[in-house]
Coordinates of C-alpha atoms in Angstrom, one line a residue:
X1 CA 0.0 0.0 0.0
X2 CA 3.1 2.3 0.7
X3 CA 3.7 2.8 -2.9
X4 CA 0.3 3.2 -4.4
X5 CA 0.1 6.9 -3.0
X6 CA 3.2 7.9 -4.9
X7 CA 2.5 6.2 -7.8
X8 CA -1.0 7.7 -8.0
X9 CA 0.7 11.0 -7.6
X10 CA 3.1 10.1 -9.9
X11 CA 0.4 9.3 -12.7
X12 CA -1.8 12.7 -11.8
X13 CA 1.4 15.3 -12.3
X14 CA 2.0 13.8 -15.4
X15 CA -1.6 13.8 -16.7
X16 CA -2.1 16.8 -15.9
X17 CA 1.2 18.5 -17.2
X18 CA 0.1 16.5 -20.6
X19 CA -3.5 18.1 -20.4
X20 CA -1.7 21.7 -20.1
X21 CA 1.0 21.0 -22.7
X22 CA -1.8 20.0 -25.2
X23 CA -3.7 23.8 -24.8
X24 CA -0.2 25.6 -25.2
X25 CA -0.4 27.4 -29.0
X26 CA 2.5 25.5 -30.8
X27 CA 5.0 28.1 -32.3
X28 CA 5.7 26.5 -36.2
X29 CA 8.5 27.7 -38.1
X30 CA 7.4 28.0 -41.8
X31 CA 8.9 25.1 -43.9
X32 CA 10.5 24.0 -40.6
X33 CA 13.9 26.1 -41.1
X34 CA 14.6 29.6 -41.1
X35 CA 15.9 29.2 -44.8
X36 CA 12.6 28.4 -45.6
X37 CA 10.7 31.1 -47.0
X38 CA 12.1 31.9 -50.1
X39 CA 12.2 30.9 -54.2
X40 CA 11.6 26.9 -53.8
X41 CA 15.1 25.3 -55.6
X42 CA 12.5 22.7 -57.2
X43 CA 8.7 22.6 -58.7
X44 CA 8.6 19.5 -55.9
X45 CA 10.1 20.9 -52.9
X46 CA 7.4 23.7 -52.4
X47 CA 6.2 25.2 -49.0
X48 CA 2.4 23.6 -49.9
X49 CA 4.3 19.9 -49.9
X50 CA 5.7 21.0 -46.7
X51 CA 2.0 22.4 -45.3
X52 CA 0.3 19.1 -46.6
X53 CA 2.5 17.1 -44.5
X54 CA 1.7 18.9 -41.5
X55 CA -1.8 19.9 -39.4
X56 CA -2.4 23.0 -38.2
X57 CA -4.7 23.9 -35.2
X58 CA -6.7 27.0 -33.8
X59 CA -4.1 28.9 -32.1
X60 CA -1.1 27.9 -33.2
X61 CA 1.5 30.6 -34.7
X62 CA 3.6 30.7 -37.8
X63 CA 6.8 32.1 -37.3
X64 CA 8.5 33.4 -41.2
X65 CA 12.2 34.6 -40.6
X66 CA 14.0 36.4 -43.8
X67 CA 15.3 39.1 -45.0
X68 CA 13.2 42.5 -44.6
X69 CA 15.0 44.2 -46.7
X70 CA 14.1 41.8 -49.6
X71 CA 11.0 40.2 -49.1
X72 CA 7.8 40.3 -46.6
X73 CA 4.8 37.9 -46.3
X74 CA 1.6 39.0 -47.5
X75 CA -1.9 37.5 -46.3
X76 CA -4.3 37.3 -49.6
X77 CA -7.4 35.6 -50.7
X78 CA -7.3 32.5 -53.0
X79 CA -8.1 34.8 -55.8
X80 CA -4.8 36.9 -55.7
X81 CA -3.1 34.0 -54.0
X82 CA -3.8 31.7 -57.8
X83 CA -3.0 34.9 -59.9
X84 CA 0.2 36.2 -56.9
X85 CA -1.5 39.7 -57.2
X86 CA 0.4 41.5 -54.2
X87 CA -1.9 45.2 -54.9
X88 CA -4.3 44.1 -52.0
X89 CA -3.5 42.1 -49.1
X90 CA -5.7 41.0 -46.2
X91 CA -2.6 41.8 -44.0
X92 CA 1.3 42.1 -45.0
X93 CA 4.0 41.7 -43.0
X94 CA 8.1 43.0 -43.4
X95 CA 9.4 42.7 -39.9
X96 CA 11.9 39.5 -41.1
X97 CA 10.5 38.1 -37.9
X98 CA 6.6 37.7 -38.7
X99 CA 4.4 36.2 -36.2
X100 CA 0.7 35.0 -37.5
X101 CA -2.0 33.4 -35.1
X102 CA -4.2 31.0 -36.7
X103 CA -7.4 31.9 -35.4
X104 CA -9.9 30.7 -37.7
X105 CA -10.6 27.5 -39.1
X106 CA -10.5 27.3 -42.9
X107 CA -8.1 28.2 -45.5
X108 CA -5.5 30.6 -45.4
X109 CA -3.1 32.0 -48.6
X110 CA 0.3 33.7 -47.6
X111 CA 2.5 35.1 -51.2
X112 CA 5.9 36.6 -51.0
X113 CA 5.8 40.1 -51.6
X114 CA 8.9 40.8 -53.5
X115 CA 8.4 41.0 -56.9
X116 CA 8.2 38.1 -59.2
X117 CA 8.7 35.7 -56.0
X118 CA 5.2 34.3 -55.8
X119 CA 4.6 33.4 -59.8
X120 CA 8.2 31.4 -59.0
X121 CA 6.8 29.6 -56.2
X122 CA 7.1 31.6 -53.1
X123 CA 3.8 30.9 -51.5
X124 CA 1.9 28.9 -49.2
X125 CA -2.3 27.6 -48.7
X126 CA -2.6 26.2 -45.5
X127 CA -5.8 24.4 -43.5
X128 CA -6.8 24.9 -40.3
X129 CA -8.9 22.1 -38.6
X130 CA -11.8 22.8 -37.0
X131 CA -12.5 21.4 -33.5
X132 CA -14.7 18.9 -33.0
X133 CA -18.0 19.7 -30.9
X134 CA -17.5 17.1 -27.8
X135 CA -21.4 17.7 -27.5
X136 CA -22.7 18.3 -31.3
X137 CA -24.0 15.7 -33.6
X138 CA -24.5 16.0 -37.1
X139 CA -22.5 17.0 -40.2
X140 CA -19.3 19.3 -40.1
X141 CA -18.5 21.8 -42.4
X142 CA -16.4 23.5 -44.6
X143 CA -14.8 27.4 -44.5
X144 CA -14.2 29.7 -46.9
X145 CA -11.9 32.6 -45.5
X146 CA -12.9 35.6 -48.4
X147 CA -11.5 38.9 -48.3
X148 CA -13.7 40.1 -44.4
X149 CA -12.8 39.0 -41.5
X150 CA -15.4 36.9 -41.1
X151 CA -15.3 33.7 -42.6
X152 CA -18.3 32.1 -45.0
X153 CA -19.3 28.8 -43.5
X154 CA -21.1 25.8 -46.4
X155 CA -22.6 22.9 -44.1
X156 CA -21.7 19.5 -45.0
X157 CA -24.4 16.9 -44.9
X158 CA -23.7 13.2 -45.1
X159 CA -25.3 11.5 -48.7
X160 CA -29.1 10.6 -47.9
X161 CA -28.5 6.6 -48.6
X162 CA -25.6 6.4 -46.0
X163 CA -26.8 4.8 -42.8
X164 CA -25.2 5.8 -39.5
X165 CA -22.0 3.8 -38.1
X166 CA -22.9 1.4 -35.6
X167 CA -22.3 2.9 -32.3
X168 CA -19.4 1.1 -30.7
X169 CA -19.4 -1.4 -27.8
X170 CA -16.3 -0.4 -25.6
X171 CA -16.8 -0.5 -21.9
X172 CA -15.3 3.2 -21.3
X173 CA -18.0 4.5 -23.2
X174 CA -17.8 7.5 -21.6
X175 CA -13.9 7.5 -20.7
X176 CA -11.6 9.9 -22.4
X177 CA -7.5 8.9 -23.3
X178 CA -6.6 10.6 -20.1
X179 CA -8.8 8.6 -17.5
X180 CA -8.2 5.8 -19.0
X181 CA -4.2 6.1 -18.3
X182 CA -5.8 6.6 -14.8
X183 CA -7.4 3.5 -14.9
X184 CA -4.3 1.2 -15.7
X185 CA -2.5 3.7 -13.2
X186 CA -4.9 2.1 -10.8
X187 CA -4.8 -1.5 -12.0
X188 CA -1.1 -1.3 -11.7
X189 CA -1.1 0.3 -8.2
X190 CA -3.8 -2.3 -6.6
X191 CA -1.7 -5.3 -8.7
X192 CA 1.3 -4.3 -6.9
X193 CA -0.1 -3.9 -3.3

C-alpha cells in the first residue's frame, strides 16, 4: 500500500502536465527552417508539400524569418493568391521576424511580396482544422476565408442513402484517453499492493 500513494501521484502530475501541454499554441516555423521562405530550388520541394505534410490547429502561430530588406509575407485571398496579385493584401508583413496566429478555421493563402517571388513559387495555402463539438452531432462543415474578416461557412451533410456507423461497444464509453491512463495507473497500483 506504501507505494500506491506515490505512484497515483506520480500518474496525476504527469496527466495533468500532458493536459496543459496539449492547450499551449504550438510556435511552427514556416517550412521547418529559417531558410525556408524563399524561391523553392524545385517545382517538388514547395512550402504547400511541406504544409500538406503537416496539421495545423486554432491557435497555433507561424513564425516566417527572412530578409526585410528583400521580401515580406503577404496574407491574400485565394483569388490573388492563384493569380500572386500583391496590390491588396488582407494583412502584409516586413518585420523579417513575422508572427501569425491561426485563429480561424478554414483556409489561409500567404504570397511573397517581393516582386516576381510568388509566380516562382514563393507561396503557401494552409488548412486549419476545426475542433470537434465534444457535445454536437451532425454533419461538419467546410470554411471559406474571403477577403472580411469573417469567414463564409457551407454545411456539410452526409449522402441521404448512407446509414449511420454502428455505435461502438467499448466498456469506457464515456472515458476519455486521459482517464483511461488513470485507470491502468490504478490496475497497476492495486496489482502491486
Amino acid at each position: 500500500m506504501g507505494i500506491i500513494v506515490p505512484v497515483l501521484t506520480l500518474v496525476f502530475l504527469l496527466l495533468t502536465t500532458m493536459s496543459h501541454a496539449a492547450s499551449k499554441p504550438r510556435m511552427i516555423l514556416v517550412g521547418g527552417s529559417a531558410q525556408a521562405w524563399k524561391v523553392p530550388d524545385s517545382p517538388g520541394n514547395t512550402l504547400n508539400h511541406w504544409a500538406e505534410n503537416n496539421r495545423f490547429k486554432l491557435g497555433d502561430i507561424l513564425v516566417w524569418k527572412y530578409d526585410a530588406k528583400v521580401d515580406s509575407v503577404l496574407q491574400v485571398t485565394k483569388e490573388d493568391y492563384d493569380s500572386c496579385n500583391t496590390a491588396n493584401p488582407l494583412k502584409q508583413f516586413n518585420d523579417g521576424d513575422t508572427k501569425f496566429e491561426l485563429d480561424n478555421s478554414g483556409a489561409y493563402f500567404f504570397i511573397s511580396g517581393a516582386p516576381d517571388h510568388c509566380a516562382k513559387g514563393q507561396k503557401i495555402h494552409l488548412v486549419v482544422l476545426a475542433e470537434r463539438n465534444p457535445g454536437g452531432g451532425g454533419g461538419g462543415g467546410s470554411v471559406d476565408r474571403g477577403a472580411g474578416d469573417n469567414p463564409k461557412v457551407t454545411p456539410v451533410s452526409p449522402p441521404a442513402n448512407t446509414p449511420a456507423p454502428a455505435p461502438a461497444h467499448n466498456a469506457a464509453g464515456g472515458l476519455n484517453v486521459g482517464s483511461g491512463l488513470f485507470l491502468v495507473a490504478v490496475a497497476i497500483g492495486l496489482a502491486m499492493a
